[in-house]
XYZ file of N, CA and C in Angstrom:
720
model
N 2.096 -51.249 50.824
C 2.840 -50.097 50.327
C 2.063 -48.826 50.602
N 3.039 -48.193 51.199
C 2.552 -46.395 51.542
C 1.971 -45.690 49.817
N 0.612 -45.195 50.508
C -0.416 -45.009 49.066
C 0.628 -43.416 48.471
N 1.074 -42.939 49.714
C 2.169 -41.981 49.120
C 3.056 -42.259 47.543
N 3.418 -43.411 47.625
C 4.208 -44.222 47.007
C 3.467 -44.350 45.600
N 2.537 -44.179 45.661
C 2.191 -43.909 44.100
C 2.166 -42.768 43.301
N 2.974 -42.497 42.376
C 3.335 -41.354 41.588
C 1.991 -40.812 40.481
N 1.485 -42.032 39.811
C 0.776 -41.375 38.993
C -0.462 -43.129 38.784
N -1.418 -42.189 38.040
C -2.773 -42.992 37.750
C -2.066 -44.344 36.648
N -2.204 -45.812 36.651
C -2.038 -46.785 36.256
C -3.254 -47.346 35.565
N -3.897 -47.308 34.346
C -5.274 -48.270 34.662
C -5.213 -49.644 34.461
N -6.145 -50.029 35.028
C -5.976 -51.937 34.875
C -5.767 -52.472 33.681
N -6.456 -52.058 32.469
C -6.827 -52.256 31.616
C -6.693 -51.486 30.076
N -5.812 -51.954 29.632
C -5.874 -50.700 27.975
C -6.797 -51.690 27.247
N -7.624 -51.313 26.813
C -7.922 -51.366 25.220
C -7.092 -52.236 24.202
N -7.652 -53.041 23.418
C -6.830 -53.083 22.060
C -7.231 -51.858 21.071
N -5.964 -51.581 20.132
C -6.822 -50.608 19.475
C -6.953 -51.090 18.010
N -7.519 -52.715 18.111
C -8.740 -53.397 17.385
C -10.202 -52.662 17.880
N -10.654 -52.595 18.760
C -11.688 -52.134 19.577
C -11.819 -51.262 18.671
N -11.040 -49.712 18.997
C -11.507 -48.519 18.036
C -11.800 -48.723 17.077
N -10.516 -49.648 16.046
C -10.896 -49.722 14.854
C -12.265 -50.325 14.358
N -13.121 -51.064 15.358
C -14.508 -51.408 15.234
C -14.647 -50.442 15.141
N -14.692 -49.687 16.317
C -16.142 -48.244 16.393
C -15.883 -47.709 15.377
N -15.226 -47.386 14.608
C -14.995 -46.218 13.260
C -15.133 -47.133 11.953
N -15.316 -48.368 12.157
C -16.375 -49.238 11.522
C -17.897 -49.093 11.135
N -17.979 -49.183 12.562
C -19.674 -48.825 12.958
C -19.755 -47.176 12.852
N -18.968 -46.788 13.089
C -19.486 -45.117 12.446
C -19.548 -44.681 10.864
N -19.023 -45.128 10.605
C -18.560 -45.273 8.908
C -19.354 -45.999 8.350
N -20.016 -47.350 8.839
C -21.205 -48.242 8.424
C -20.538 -49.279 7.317
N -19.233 -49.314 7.967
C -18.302 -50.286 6.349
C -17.987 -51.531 7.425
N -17.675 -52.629 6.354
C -17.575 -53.779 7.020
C -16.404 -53.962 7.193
N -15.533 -54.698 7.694
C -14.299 -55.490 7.459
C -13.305 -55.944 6.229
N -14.285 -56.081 5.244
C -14.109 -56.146 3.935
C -14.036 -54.704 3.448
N -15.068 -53.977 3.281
C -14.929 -52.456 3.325
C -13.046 -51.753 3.493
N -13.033 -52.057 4.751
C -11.687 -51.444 4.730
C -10.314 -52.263 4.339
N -10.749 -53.666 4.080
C -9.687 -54.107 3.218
C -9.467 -53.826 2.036
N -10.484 -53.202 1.591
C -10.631 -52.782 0.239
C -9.752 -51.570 0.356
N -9.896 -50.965 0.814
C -9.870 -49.420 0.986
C -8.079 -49.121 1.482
N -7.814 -50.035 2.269
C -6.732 -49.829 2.650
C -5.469 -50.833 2.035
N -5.694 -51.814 0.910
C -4.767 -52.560 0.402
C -5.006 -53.849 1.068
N -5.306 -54.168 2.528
C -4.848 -55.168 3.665
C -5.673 -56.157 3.275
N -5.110 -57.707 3.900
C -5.952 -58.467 3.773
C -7.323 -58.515 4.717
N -8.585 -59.521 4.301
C -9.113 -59.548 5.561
C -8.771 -59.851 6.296
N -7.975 -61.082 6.803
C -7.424 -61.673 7.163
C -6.697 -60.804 8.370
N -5.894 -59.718 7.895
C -5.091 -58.570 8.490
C -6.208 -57.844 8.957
N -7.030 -57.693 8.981
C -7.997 -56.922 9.484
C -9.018 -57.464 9.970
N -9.125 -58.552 9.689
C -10.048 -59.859 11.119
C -9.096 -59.854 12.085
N -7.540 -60.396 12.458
C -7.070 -60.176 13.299
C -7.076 -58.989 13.988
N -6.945 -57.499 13.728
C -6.537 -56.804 13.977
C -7.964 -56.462 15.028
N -9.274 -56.515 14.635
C -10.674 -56.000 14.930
C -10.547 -57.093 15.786
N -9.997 -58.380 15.758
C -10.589 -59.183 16.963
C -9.327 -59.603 18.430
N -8.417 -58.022 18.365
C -7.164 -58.484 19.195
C -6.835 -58.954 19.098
N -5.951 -59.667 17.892
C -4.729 -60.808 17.527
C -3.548 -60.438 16.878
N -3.761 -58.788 16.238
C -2.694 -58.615 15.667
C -2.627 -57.120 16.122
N -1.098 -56.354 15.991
C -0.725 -55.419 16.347
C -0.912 -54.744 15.093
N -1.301 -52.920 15.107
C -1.055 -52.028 14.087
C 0.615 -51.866 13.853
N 0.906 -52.370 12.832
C 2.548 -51.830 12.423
C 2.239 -50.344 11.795
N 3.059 -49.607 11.582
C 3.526 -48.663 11.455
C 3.035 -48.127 9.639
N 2.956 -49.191 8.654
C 2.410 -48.991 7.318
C 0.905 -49.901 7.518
N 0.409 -50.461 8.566
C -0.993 -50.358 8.449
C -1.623 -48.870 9.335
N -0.876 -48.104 10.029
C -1.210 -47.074 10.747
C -1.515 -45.987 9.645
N -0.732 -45.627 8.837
C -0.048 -45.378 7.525
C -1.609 -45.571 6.526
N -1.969 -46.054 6.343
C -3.500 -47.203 5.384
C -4.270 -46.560 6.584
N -4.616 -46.605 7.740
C -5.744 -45.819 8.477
C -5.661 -44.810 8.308
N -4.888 -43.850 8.266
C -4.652 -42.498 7.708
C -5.799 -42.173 7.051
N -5.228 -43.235 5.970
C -6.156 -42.040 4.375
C -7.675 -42.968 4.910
N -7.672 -44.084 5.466
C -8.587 -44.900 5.088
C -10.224 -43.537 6.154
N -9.556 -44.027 7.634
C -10.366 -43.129 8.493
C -9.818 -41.811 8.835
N -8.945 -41.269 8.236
C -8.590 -39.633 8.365
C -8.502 -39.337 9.433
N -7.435 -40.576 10.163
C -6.735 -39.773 11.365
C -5.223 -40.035 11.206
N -4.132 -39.333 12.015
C -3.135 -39.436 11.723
C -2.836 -40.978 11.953
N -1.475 -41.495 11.692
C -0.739 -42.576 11.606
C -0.334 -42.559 13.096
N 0.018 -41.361 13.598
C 1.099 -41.360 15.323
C -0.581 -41.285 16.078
N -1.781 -41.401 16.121
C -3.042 -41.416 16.530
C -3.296 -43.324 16.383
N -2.844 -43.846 15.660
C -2.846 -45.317 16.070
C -2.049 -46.093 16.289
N -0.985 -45.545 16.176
C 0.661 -46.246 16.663
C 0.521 -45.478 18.500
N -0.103 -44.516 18.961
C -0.393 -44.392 20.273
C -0.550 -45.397 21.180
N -2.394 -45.776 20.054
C -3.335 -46.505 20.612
C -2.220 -47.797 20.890
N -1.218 -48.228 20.103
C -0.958 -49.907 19.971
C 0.399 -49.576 21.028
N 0.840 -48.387 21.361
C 1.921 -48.213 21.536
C 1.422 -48.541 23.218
N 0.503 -47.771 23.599
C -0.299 -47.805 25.303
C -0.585 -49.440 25.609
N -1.127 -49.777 24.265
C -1.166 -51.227 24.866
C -0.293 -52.430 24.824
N 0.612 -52.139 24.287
C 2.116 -52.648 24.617
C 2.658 -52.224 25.859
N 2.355 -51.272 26.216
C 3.013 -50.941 27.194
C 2.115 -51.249 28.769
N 1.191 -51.330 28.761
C -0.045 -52.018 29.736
C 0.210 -53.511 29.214
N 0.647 -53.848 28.630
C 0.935 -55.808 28.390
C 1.885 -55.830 29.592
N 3.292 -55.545 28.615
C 4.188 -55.350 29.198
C 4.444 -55.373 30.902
N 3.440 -53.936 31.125
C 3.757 -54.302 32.718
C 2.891 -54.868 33.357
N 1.485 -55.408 32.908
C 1.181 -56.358 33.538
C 2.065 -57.733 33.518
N 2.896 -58.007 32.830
C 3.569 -58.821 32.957
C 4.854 -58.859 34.002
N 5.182 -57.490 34.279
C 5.960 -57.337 34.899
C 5.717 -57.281 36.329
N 4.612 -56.904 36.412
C 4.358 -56.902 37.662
C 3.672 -58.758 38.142
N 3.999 -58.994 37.522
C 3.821 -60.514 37.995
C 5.017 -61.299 38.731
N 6.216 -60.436 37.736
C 7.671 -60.774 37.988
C 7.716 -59.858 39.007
N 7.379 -58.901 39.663
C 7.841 -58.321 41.142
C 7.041 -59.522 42.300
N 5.890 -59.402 41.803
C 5.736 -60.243 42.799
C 6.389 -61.843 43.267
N 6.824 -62.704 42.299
C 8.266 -63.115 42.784
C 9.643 -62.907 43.293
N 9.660 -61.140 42.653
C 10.889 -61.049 43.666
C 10.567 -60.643 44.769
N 9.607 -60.399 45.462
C 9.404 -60.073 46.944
C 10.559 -60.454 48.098
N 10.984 -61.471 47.750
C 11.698 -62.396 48.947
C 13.293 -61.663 48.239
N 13.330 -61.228 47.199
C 14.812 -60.807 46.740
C 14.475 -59.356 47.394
N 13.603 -58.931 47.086
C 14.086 -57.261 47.400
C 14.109 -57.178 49.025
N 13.304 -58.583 49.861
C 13.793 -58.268 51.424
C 14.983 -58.078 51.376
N 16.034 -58.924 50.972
C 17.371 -58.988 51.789
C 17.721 -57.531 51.862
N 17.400 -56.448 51.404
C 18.076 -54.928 51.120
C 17.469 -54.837 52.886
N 18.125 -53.726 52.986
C 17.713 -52.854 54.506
C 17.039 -51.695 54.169
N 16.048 -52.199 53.568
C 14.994 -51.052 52.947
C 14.520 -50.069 54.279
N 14.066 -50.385 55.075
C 13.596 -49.564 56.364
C 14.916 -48.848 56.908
N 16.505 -49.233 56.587
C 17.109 -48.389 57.300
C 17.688 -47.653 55.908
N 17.602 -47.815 55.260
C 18.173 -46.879 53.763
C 17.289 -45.924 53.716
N 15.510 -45.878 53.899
C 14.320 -44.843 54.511
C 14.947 -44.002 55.561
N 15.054 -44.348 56.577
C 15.436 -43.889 57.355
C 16.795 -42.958 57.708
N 17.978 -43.424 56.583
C 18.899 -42.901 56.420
C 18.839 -41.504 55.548
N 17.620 -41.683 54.486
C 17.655 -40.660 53.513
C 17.916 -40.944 52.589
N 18.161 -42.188 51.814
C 18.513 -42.568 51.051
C 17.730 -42.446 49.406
N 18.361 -42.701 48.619
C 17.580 -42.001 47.529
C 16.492 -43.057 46.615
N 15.293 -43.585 47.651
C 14.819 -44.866 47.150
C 13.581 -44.574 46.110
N 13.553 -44.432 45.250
C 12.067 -44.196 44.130
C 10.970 -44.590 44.766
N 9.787 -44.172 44.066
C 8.640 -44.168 44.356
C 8.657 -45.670 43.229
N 8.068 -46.845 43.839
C 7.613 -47.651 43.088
C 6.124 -48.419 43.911
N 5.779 -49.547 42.700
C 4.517 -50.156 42.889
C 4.801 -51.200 43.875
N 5.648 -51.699 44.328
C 6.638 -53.016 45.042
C 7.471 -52.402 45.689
N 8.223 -53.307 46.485
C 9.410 -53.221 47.526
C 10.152 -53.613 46.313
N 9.320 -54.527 45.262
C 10.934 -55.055 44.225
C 11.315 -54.105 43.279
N 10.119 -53.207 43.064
C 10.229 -52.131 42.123
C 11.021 -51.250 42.462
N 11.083 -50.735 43.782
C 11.710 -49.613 44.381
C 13.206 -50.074 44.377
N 13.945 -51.157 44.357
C 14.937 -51.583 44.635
C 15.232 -51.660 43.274
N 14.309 -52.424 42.102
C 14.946 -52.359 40.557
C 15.385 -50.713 40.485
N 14.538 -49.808 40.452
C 14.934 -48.651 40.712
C 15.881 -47.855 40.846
N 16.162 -48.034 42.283
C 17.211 -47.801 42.942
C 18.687 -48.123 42.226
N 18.501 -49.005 42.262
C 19.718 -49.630 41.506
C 19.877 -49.318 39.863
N 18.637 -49.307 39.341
C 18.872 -49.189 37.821
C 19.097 -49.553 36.742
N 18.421 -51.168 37.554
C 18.094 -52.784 36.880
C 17.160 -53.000 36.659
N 16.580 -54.079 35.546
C 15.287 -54.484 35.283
C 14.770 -55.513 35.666
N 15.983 -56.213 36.820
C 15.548 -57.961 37.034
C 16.669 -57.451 38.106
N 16.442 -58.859 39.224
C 17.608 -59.282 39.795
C 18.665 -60.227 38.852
N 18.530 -60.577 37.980
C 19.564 -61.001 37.509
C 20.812 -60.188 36.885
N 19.911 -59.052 36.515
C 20.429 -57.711 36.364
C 21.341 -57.092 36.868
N 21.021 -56.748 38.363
C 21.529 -56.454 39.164
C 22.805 -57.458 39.858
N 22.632 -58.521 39.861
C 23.157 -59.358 40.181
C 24.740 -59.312 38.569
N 24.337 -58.792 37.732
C 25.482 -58.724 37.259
C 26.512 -57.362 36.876
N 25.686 -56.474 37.189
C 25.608 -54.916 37.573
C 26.678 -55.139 38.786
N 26.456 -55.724 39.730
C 27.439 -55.538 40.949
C 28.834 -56.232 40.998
N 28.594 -57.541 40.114
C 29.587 -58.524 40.098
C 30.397 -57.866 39.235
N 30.152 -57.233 38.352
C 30.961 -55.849 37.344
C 31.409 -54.394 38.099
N 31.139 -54.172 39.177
C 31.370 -52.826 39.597
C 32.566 -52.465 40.206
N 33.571 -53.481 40.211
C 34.673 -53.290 40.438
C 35.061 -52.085 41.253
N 34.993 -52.190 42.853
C 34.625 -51.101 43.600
C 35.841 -51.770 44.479
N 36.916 -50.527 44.844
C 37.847 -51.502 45.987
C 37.328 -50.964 47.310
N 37.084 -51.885 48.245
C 37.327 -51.555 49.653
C 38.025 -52.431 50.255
N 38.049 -51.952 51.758
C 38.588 -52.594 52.917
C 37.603 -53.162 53.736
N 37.367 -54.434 54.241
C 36.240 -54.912 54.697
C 37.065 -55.382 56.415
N 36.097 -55.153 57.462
C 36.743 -55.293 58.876
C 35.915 -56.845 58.868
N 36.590 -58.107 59.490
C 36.292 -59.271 59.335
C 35.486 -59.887 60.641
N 35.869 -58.659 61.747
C 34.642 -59.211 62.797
C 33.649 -58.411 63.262
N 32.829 -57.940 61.521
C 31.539 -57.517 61.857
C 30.767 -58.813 60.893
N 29.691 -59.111 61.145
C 28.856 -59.756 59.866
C 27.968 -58.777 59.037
N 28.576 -59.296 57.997
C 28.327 -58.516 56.224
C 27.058 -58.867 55.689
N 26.611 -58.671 54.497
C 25.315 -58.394 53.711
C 25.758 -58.213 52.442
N 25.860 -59.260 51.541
C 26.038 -58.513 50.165
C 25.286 -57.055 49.810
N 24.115 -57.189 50.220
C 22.820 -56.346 49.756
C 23.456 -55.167 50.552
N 23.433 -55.304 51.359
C 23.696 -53.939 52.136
C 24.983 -53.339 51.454
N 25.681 -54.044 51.536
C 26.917 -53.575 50.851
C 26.997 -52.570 49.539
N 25.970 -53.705 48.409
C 25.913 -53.109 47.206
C 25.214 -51.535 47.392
N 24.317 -51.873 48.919
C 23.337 -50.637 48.719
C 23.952 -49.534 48.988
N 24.634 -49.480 50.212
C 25.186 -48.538 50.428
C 26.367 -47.736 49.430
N 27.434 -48.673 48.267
C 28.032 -47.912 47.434
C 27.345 -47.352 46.210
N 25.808 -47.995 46.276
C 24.816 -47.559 45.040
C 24.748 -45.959 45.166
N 24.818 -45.404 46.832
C 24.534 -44.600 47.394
C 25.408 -43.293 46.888
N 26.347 -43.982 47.163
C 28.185 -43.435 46.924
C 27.772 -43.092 45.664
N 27.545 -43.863 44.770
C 27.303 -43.272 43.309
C 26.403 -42.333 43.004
N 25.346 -42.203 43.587
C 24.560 -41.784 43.010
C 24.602 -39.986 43.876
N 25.323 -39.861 44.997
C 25.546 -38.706 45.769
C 26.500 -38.133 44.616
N 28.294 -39.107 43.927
C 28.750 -38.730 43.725
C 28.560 -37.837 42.292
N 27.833 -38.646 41.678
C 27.030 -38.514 40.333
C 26.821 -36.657 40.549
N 26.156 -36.271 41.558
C 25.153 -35.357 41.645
C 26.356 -33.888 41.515
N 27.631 -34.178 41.863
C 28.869 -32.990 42.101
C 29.549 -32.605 40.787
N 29.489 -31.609 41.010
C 30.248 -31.061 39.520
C 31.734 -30.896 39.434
N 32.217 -31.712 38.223
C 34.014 -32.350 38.665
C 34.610 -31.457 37.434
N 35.748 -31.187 37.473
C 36.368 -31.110 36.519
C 37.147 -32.236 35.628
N 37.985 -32.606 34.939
C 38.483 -33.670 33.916
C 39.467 -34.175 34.853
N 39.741 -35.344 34.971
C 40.595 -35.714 35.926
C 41.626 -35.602 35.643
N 42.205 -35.531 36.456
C 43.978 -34.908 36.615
C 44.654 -35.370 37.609
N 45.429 -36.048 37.366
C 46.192 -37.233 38.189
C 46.911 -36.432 39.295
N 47.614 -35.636 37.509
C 49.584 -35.098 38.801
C 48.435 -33.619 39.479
N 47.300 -32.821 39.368
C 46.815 -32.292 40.066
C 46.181 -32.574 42.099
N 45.794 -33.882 41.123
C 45.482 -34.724 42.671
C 46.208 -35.000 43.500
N 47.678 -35.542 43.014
C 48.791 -35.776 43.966
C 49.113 -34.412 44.414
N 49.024 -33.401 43.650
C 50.025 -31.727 44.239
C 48.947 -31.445 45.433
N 48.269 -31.813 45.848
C 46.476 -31.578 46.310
C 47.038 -32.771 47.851
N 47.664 -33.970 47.828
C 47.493 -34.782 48.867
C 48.492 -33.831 50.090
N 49.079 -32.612 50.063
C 49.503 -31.999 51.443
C 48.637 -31.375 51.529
N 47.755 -30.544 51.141
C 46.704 -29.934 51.937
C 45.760 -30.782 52.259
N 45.447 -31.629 51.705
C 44.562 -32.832 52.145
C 44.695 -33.346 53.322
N 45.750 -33.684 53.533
C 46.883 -34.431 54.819
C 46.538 -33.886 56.028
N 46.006 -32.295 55.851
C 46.267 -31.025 56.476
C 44.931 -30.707 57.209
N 43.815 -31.371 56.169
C 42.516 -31.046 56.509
C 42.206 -32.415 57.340
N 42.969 -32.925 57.503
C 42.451 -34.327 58.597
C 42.684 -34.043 60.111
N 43.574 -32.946 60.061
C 43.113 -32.099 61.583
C 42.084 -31.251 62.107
N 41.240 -31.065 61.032
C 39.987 -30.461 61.184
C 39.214 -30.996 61.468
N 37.889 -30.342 62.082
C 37.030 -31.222 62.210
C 35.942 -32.135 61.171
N 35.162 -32.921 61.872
C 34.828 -33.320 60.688
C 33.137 -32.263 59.943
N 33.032 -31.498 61.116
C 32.177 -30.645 60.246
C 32.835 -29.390 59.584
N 34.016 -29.428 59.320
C 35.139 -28.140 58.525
C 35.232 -28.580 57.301
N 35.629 -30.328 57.624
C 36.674 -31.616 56.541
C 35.763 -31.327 55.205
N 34.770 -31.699 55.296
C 33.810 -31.779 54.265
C 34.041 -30.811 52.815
N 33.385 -29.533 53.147
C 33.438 -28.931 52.086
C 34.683 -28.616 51.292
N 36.072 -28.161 52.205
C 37.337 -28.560 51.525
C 37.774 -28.979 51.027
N 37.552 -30.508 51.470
C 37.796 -31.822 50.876
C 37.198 -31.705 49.359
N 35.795 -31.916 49.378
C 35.227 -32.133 47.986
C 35.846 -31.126 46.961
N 35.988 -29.838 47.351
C 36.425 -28.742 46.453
C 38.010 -28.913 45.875
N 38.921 -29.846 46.703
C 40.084 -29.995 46.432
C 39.957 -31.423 45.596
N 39.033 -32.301 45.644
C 39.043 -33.219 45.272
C 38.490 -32.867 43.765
N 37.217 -32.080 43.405
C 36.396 -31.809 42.365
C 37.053 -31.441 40.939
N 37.993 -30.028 42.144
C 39.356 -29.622 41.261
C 39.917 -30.750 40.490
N 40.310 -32.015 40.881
C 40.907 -32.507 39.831
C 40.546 -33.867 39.457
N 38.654 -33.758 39.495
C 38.223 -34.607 38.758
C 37.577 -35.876 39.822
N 37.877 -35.861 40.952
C 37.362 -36.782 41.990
C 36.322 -36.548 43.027
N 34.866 -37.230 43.019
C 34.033 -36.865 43.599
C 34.244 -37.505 44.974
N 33.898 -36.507 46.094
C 33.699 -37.473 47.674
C 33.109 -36.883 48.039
N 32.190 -38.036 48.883
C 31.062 -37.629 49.363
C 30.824 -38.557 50.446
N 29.662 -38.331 51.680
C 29.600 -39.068 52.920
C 28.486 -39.444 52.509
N 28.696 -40.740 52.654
C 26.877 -41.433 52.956
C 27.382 -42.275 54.668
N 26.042 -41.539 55.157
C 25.852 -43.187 56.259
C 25.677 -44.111 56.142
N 26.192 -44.769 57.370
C 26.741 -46.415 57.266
C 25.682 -47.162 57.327
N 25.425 -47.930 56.908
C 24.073 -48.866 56.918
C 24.768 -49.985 57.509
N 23.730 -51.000 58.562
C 23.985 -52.188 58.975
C 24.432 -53.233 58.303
N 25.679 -53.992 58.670
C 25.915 -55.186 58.115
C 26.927 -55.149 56.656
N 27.617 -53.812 56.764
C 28.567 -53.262 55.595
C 29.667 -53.964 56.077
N 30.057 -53.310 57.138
C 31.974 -53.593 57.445
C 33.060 -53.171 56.709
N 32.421 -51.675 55.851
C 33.490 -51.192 55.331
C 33.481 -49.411 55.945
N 34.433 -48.866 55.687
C 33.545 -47.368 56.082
C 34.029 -46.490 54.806
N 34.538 -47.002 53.881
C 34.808 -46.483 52.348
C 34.907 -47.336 51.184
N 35.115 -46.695 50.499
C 35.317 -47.130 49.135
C 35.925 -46.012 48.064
N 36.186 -46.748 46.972
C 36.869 -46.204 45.959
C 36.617 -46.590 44.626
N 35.798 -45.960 43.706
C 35.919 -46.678 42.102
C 35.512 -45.651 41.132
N 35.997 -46.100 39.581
C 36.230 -45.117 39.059
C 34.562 -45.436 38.710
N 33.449 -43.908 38.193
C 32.598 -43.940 37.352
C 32.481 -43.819 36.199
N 33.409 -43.613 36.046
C 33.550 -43.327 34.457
C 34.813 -43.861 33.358
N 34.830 -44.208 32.528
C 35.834 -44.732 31.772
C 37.215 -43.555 31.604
């Protein structure tokens, strides 16, 4: 992966923030017992906690407060960072199985097209991404739901992936246009000048089009064709 491709600093490693709660142990010169005292908790709750086994909840954060006189959102941080460094070390275990899922996409020609692919840690990341899934299973039911009509030509060979990718595209261009409330009998009063602009060219068609379309609530927009589609449109609603 292009080192471009990394957005921001990751570290390997968080902390438990048992750890701290040692050091402000040892600064304080109190034992374990000490702050069970002090804070209501068992030892028990506070042997786990000093030896990475248990998480700060929210009313033991609450008990550090008064106990070491720092705020409550100062150790719900600490537990909050390392949930979240669990987390994606775990996750990134799960990209590296999907490796072989995120090939099937035409990642090098969706690059190449301009396409709107995130900065991720993986080829699988960039594609969860993209799409706006947390798994392929995700996605996999994300598409089987997207109820998108086209017309498919039967003697090219197809690509689910490509397919999905390219109307991901459609969405996410169309997403970006500012519509008004849709309006049906507006749209139909709208299909003779429409009719009208298909004698134009296609570098005229464009901006017309969208502005007559926007008017009454319908986004269009061109994406290029990516390999292995076999459609050259589509149609679906985004919104309820």
């Amino acid at each position: 992966m292009d080192s471009a491709e990394q957005t921001k600093y990751e570290p390997k490693a968080v902390s438990h923030p048992g750890e701290t709660v040692v050091d402000y142990l040892e600064f304080f010169e109190w034992s374990q017992r000490d702050l069970a005292r002090r804070t209501g908790l068992t030892p028990k709750t506070i042997s786990e906690i000093c030896n990475s086994k248990a998480s700060i909840s929210p009313l033991t954060a609450l008990a550090f407060e008064k106990a070491f006189q720092r705020p409550a959102r100062f150790w719900l941080s600490l537990q909050r960072h390392y949930d979240e460094a669990i987390a994606r070390s775990q996750e990134t275990s799960s990209l590296a199985q999907w490796t072989a899922w995120a090939h099937n996409f035409p990642l090098l020609e969706m690059k190449k097209l301009g396409f709107s692919l995130p900065n991720g840690r993986s080829e699988a990341d960039m594609v969860l991404n993209f799409f706006g899934v947390s798994s392929p299973d995700s996605w996999n039911q994300v598409w089987k739901s997207s109820n998108v009509a086209y017309r498919q030509t039967r003697h090219f060979t197809t690509r689910e992936e490509s397919i999905a990718a390219w109307i991901r595209q459609v969405e996410i261009d169309a997403r970006e246009l500012d519509l008004a409330e849709f309006d049906e009998d507006r749209l139909l009063l709208s299909l003779d000048e429409l009719r009208a602009l298909t004698r134009t060219s296609v570098a005229d068609i464009i901006e017309p089009v969208q502005q007559l379309c926007a008017a009454a609530g319908v986004a269009v927009v061109w994406v290029p064709e990516l390999p292995k589609t076999g459609i050259s449109g589509c149609a679906r609603w985004l919104s309820d």
